[in-house]
């Protein structure tokens, strides 16, 4: 029983950490991506900040896997299928998060290439803006 209480408190602390880190990552560090005039102009000068946001988001995704590992024995006692499903969904969630952060960093790369061009040559990048942002 003491082990379950300790596991529950640990998981609770990890969830609070995810909430705080998620707010910091999504609304503080990556804010320049969504401010006017858009990510093409804003991402390159804020690339370190956005890369920090991506690393933080990856770490927060890893916390989901840690939570699954901590909870696995307790869930396994009640339902083996549910324990395996929870672990699999946690791993899939981290993989999807990694793909999302890869796309964010591709936005930064596109922005860096955009800002290095003369203003007259930036037209084709406006077409790419929609495709990269949609992905």
Coordinates of N, CA and C in Angstrom, one line a residue:
X1 N 0.8 -1.2 0.0 CA 0.0 0.0 0.0 C 0.9 1.3 0.0
X2 N 1.9 1.2 0.8 CA 2.8 2.4 0.8 C 3.5 2.6 -0.5
X3 N 3.8 1.6 -1.3 CA 4.4 1.7 -2.6 C 3.4 2.4 -3.6
X4 N 2.1 2.0 -3.4 CA 1.1 2.7 -4.3 C 0.9 4.2 -4.0
X5 N 1.0 4.5 -2.7 CA 0.9 5.9 -2.3 C 2.1 6.7 -2.8
X6 N 3.3 6.1 -2.7 CA 4.5 6.8 -3.2 C 4.4 6.9 -4.7
X7 N 4.0 5.9 -5.4 CA 3.8 5.9 -6.9 C 2.8 7.0 -7.3
X8 N 1.7 7.1 -6.5 CA 0.7 8.1 -6.8 C 1.2 9.5 -6.6
X9 N 1.9 9.7 -5.6 CA 2.5 11.0 -5.3 C 3.5 11.4 -6.4
X10 N 4.3 10.4 -6.8 CA 5.3 10.7 -7.8 C 4.6 11.0 -9.1
X11 N 3.6 10.3 -9.5 CA 2.9 10.5 -10.7 C 2.2 11.9 -10.7
X12 N 1.6 12.2 -9.5 CA 1.0 13.5 -9.4 C 2.0 14.7 -9.6
X13 N 3.2 14.5 -9.0 CA 4.2 15.5 -9.2 C 4.7 15.6 -10.6
X14 N 4.8 14.5 -11.3 CA 5.2 14.5 -12.7 C 4.1 15.2 -13.6
X15 N 2.8 14.9 -13.3 CA 1.7 15.6 -14.0 C 1.8 17.1 -13.8
X16 N 2.0 17.5 -12.6 CA 2.1 19.0 -12.4 C 3.3 19.5 -13.1
X17 N 4.4 18.8 -13.2 CA 5.6 19.2 -13.9 C 5.2 19.4 -15.4
X18 N 4.5 18.4 -15.9 CA 4.0 18.5 -17.3 C 3.2 19.7 -17.6
X19 N 2.3 20.0 -16.7 CA 1.4 21.1 -16.9 C 2.2 22.4 -16.9
X20 N 3.1 22.6 -16.0 CA 3.9 23.8 -15.9 C 4.8 23.9 -17.1
X21 N 5.5 22.8 -17.4 CA 6.4 22.7 -18.6 C 5.6 23.0 -19.9
X22 N 4.4 22.4 -20.0 CA 3.6 22.6 -21.2 C 3.2 24.1 -21.4
X23 N 2.9 24.7 -20.4 CA 2.5 26.2 -20.5 C 3.8 26.9 -20.9
X24 N 4.9 26.6 -20.3 CA 6.1 27.3 -20.6 C 6.6 27.1 -22.1
X25 N 6.4 25.8 -22.5 CA 6.8 25.5 -23.9 C 5.9 26.1 -24.9
X26 N 4.6 25.9 -24.7 CA 3.6 26.3 -25.7 C 3.3 27.8 -25.8
X27 N 3.3 28.4 -24.6 CA 2.8 29.8 -24.5 C 3.9 30.8 -24.2
X28 N 5.1 30.4 -23.9 CA 6.1 31.3 -23.6 C 7.3 31.2 -24.6
X29 N 7.9 30.0 -24.6 CA 9.0 29.8 -25.5 C 8.7 29.8 -27.0
X30 N 7.6 29.2 -27.4 CA 7.3 29.1 -28.8 C 6.3 30.2 -29.2
X31 N 6.1 31.2 -28.4 CA 5.1 32.3 -28.7 C 5.5 33.1 -30.0
X32 N 6.8 33.3 -30.3 CA 7.1 34.0 -31.5 C 6.7 33.4 -32.8
X33 N 6.4 32.1 -32.8 CA 5.9 31.4 -34.0 C 4.5 31.9 -34.4
X34 N 3.8 32.4 -33.4 CA 2.4 32.7 -33.7 C 2.1 34.2 -33.6
X35 N 3.1 35.0 -33.4 CA 2.9 36.4 -33.4 C 3.0 37.0 -34.8
X36 N 2.3 38.1 -35.0 CA 2.5 38.8 -36.3 C 3.9 39.3 -36.5
X37 N 4.4 39.3 -37.7 CA 3.9 39.0 -39.0 C 3.9 37.5 -39.4
X38 N 4.3 36.6 -38.5 CA 4.2 35.2 -38.8 C 5.6 34.5 -38.5
X39 N 5.5 33.2 -38.7 CA 6.7 32.4 -38.3 C 7.9 32.6 -39.3
X40 N 7.6 32.9 -40.6 CA 8.7 33.1 -41.5 C 9.6 34.2 -41.1
X41 N 9.1 35.3 -40.5 CA 9.9 36.4 -40.1 C 10.4 36.3 -38.7
X42 N 9.6 35.6 -37.8 CA 9.9 35.5 -36.4 C 10.7 34.4 -35.9
X43 N 10.7 33.2 -36.6 CA 11.4 32.0 -36.1 C 12.9 32.1 -36.2
X44 N 13.4 32.7 -37.2 CA 14.9 32.7 -37.3 C 15.6 33.5 -36.2
X45 N 15.1 34.7 -35.9 CA 15.7 35.5 -34.8 C 15.5 34.9 -33.4
X46 N 14.5 34.0 -33.3 CA 14.2 33.4 -32.0 C 14.5 31.9 -32.1
X47 N 15.4 31.5 -32.9 CA 15.7 30.0 -33.1 C 16.1 29.3 -31.8
X48 N 16.9 30.0 -31.0 CA 17.4 29.3 -29.8 C 16.2 29.1 -28.8
X49 N 15.4 30.1 -28.8 CA 14.2 30.0 -27.9 C 13.2 28.9 -28.4
X50 N 13.0 28.8 -29.7 CA 12.1 27.8 -30.2 C 12.8 26.4 -30.1
X51 N 14.1 26.3 -30.3 CA 14.7 25.0 -30.1 C 14.6 24.6 -28.6
X52 N 14.7 25.5 -27.7 CA 14.6 25.2 -26.3 C 13.2 24.7 -26.0
X53 N 12.2 25.3 -26.7 CA 10.8 24.9 -26.5 C 10.7 23.4 -27.0
X54 N 11.3 23.1 -28.1 CA 11.2 21.8 -28.7 C 11.9 20.8 -27.8
X55 N 13.0 21.1 -27.2 CA 13.7 20.2 -26.3 C 12.9 20.0 -25.0
X56 N 12.3 21.1 -24.5 CA 11.4 20.9 -23.3 C 10.2 20.1 -23.6
X57 N 9.6 20.3 -24.8 CA 8.5 19.4 -25.2 C 8.8 18.0 -25.3
X58 N 10.0 17.7 -25.8 CA 10.5 16.3 -25.9 C 10.7 15.7 -24.5
X59 N 11.2 16.5 -23.6 CA 11.4 16.0 -22.2 C 10.0 15.8 -21.5
X60 N 9.1 16.6 -21.8 CA 7.8 16.4 -21.2 C 7.1 15.2 -21.8
X61 N 7.3 14.9 -23.1 CA 6.8 13.7 -23.7 C 7.4 12.5 -23.0
X62 N 8.7 12.6 -22.7 CA 9.4 11.5 -22.0 C 8.8 11.2 -20.6
X63 N 8.3 12.3 -20.0 CA 7.6 12.1 -18.7 C 6.4 11.2 -18.8
X64 N 5.7 11.2 -19.9 CA 4.6 10.4 -20.1 C 5.0 8.9 -20.1
X65 N 6.1 8.6 -20.7 CA 6.6 7.2 -20.6 C 7.0 6.8 -19.2
X66 N 7.6 7.8 -18.5 CA 8.0 7.5 -17.1 C 6.8 7.2 -16.2
X67 N 5.7 8.0 -16.4 CA 4.5 7.8 -15.7 C 3.9 6.4 -16.0
X68 N 4.0 6.0 -17.3 CA 3.5 4.7 -17.7 C 4.3 3.6 -17.0
X69 N 5.6 3.8 -16.9 CA 6.5 2.8 -16.3 C 6.2 2.7 -14.8
X70 N 6.0 3.8 -14.1 CA 5.7 3.8 -12.7 C 4.3 3.2 -12.4
X71 N 3.3 3.4 -13.3 CA 2.0 2.9 -13.0 C 1.8 1.5 -13.6
X72 N 2.7 1.0 -14.4 CA 2.5 -0.3 -15.0 C 2.3 -1.4 -14.0
X73 N 3.1 -1.6 -12.9 CA 2.8 -2.7 -12.0 C 1.4 -2.6 -11.3
X74 N 1.0 -1.4 -11.0 CA -0.3 -1.2 -10.3 C -1.5 -1.6 -11.3
X75 N -1.3 -1.1 -12.6 CA -2.4 -1.4 -13.6 C -2.3 -2.9 -13.9
X76 N -1.2 -3.5 -14.0 CA -1.0 -4.9 -14.4 C -1.8 -5.8 -13.5
X77 N -1.8 -5.5 -12.2 CA -2.5 -6.3 -11.2 C -4.0 -6.3 -11.5
X78 N -4.6 -5.3 -12.0 CA -6.0 -5.2 -12.3 C -6.4 -5.7 -13.7
X79 N -5.5 -5.3 -14.7 CA -5.8 -5.6 -16.1 C -4.5 -5.6 -16.9
X80 N -4.1 -6.8 -17.3 CA -2.8 -6.8 -18.1 C -3.0 -6.1 -19.4
X81 N -4.1 -6.3 -20.1 CA -4.3 -5.7 -21.4 C -4.3 -4.1 -21.2
X82 N -4.9 -3.6 -20.2 CA -5.0 -2.2 -20.0 C -3.6 -1.7 -19.7
X83 N -2.8 -2.4 -19.0 CA -1.4 -2.0 -18.7 C -0.6 -1.9 -19.9
X84 N -0.7 -2.9 -20.8 CA 0.1 -2.9 -22.0 C -0.4 -1.8 -23.0
X85 N -1.8 -1.6 -23.0 CA -2.3 -0.5 -23.8 C -1.8 0.9 -23.3
X86 N -1.8 1.1 -22.0 CA -1.4 2.3 -21.5 C 0.1 2.6 -21.8
X87 N 0.9 1.6 -21.7 CA 2.4 1.7 -22.1 C 2.5 2.0 -23.6
X88 N 1.8 1.3 -24.4 CA 1.8 1.5 -25.8 C 1.4 2.9 -26.2
X89 N 0.3 3.4 -25.6 CA -0.2 4.7 -25.9 C 0.8 5.8 -25.5
X90 N 1.4 5.5 -24.4 CA 2.5 6.5 -23.9 C 3.6 6.6 -24.8
X91 N 4.1 5.4 -25.3 CA 5.2 5.4 -26.3 C 4.7 6.1 -27.6
X92 N 3.5 5.8 -28.1 CA 3.0 6.5 -29.3 C 2.9 8.0 -29.1
X93 N 2.4 8.4 -27.9 CA 2.3 9.8 -27.7 C 3.7 10.5 -27.7
X94 N 4.7 9.9 -27.2 CA 6.0 10.5 -27.3 C 6.5 10.5 -28.8
X95 N 6.2 9.5 -29.5 CA 6.6 9.5 -30.9 C 5.9 10.6 -31.7
X96 N 4.6 10.8 -31.5 CA 3.9 11.9 -32.2 C 4.4 13.2 -31.7
X97 N 4.7 13.4 -30.5 CA 5.4 14.6 -30.0 C 6.7 14.9 -30.7
X98 N 7.5 13.8 -30.9 CA 8.8 14.0 -31.6 C 8.5 14.5 -33.0
X99 N 7.5 13.9 -33.7 CA 7.2 14.3 -35.0 C 6.8 15.8 -35.1
X100 N 6.0 16.2 -34.1 CA 5.5 17.6 -34.0 C 6.7 18.5 -33.8
X101 N 7.7 18.1 -33.0 CA 8.8 19.0 -32.8 C 9.7 19.0 -34.0
X102 N 9.8 18.0 -34.7 CA 10.5 18.0 -36.0 C 9.9 19.0 -37.0
X103 N 8.6 19.0 -37.0 CA 7.9 20.0 -37.9 C 8.2 21.4 -37.4
X104 N 8.2 21.6 -36.1 CA 8.5 23.0 -35.6 C 9.9 23.4 -36.0
X105 N 10.8 22.5 -35.9 CA 12.2 22.8 -36.2 C 12.3 23.0 -37.7
X106 N 11.5 22.4 -38.5 CA 11.5 22.6 -40.0 C 11.0 24.0 -40.3
X107 N 10.1 24.5 -39.5 CA 9.6 25.9 -39.6 C 10.8 26.9 -39.3
X108 N 11.6 26.6 -38.3 CA 12.7 27.4 -38.0 C 13.7 27.4 -39.2
X109 N 14.0 26.2 -39.7 CA 14.9 26.1 -40.9 C 14.4 26.9 -42.1
X110 N 13.1 26.8 -42.4 CA 12.5 27.6 -43.5 C 12.6 29.1 -43.2
X111 N 12.4 29.5 -42.0 CA 12.5 30.9 -41.6 C 14.0 31.4 -41.8
X112 N 14.9 30.6 -41.4 CA 16.3 31.0 -41.5 C 16.7 31.1 -43.0
X113 N 16.2 30.2 -43.8 CA 16.5 30.4 -45.3 C 15.8 31.6 -45.8
X114 N 14.6 31.9 -45.4 CA 13.8 33.0 -45.8 C 14.5 34.3 -45.5
X115 N 15.0 34.4 -44.3 CA 15.6 35.7 -43.8 C 16.9 36.0 -44.5
X116 N 17.6 35.0 -45.0 CA 18.9 35.2 -45.6 C 18.7 35.6 -47.1
X117 N 17.6 35.5 -47.7 CA 17.3 35.9 -49.0 C 17.0 37.4 -49.1
X118 N 17.4 38.0 -50.3 CA 16.9 39.4 -50.5 C 15.4 39.5 -50.6
X119 N 14.8 40.6 -50.3 CA 13.4 40.7 -50.2 C 12.7 40.4 -51.5
X120 N 13.4 40.7 -52.7 CA 12.8 40.4 -54.0 C 12.7 38.9 -54.3
X121 N 13.5 38.1 -53.6 CA 13.5 36.6 -53.9 C 12.7 35.8 -52.9
X122 N 11.9 36.4 -52.0 CA 11.2 35.7 -51.0 C 9.8 35.2 -51.4
X123 N 9.4 35.5 -52.6 CA 8.1 35.2 -53.0 C 7.7 33.7 -52.9
X124 N 8.6 32.8 -53.4 CA 8.3 31.4 -53.4 C 8.1 30.8 -51.9
X125 N 8.8 31.5 -51.0 CA 8.6 31.1 -49.6 C 7.3 31.3 -49.0
X126 N 6.5 32.3 -49.6 CA 5.2 32.5 -49.1 C 4.3 31.4 -49.4
X127 N 4.5 30.7 -50.6 CA 3.7 29.5 -50.9 C 4.1 28.4 -50.0
X128 N 5.3 28.2 -49.6 CA 5.8 27.2 -48.7 C 5.2 27.4 -47.2
X129 N 5.0 28.7 -46.9 CA 4.5 29.0 -45.6 C 3.3 28.2 -45.2
X130 N 2.3 28.2 -46.1 CA 1.1 27.5 -45.8 C 1.3 26.0 -45.7
X131 N 2.1 25.4 -46.5 CA 2.3 24.0 -46.5 C 3.1 23.6 -45.2
X132 N 4.1 24.3 -44.8 CA 4.8 24.0 -43.6 C 4.0 24.2 -42.4
X133 N 3.2 25.3 -42.4 CA 2.4 25.6 -41.2 C 1.3 24.6 -41.0
X134 N 0.8 24.1 -42.2 CA -0.3 23.1 -42.1 C 0.2 21.7 -41.6
X135 N 1.4 21.5 -41.9 CA 1.9 20.1 -41.4 C 2.1 20.1 -39.9

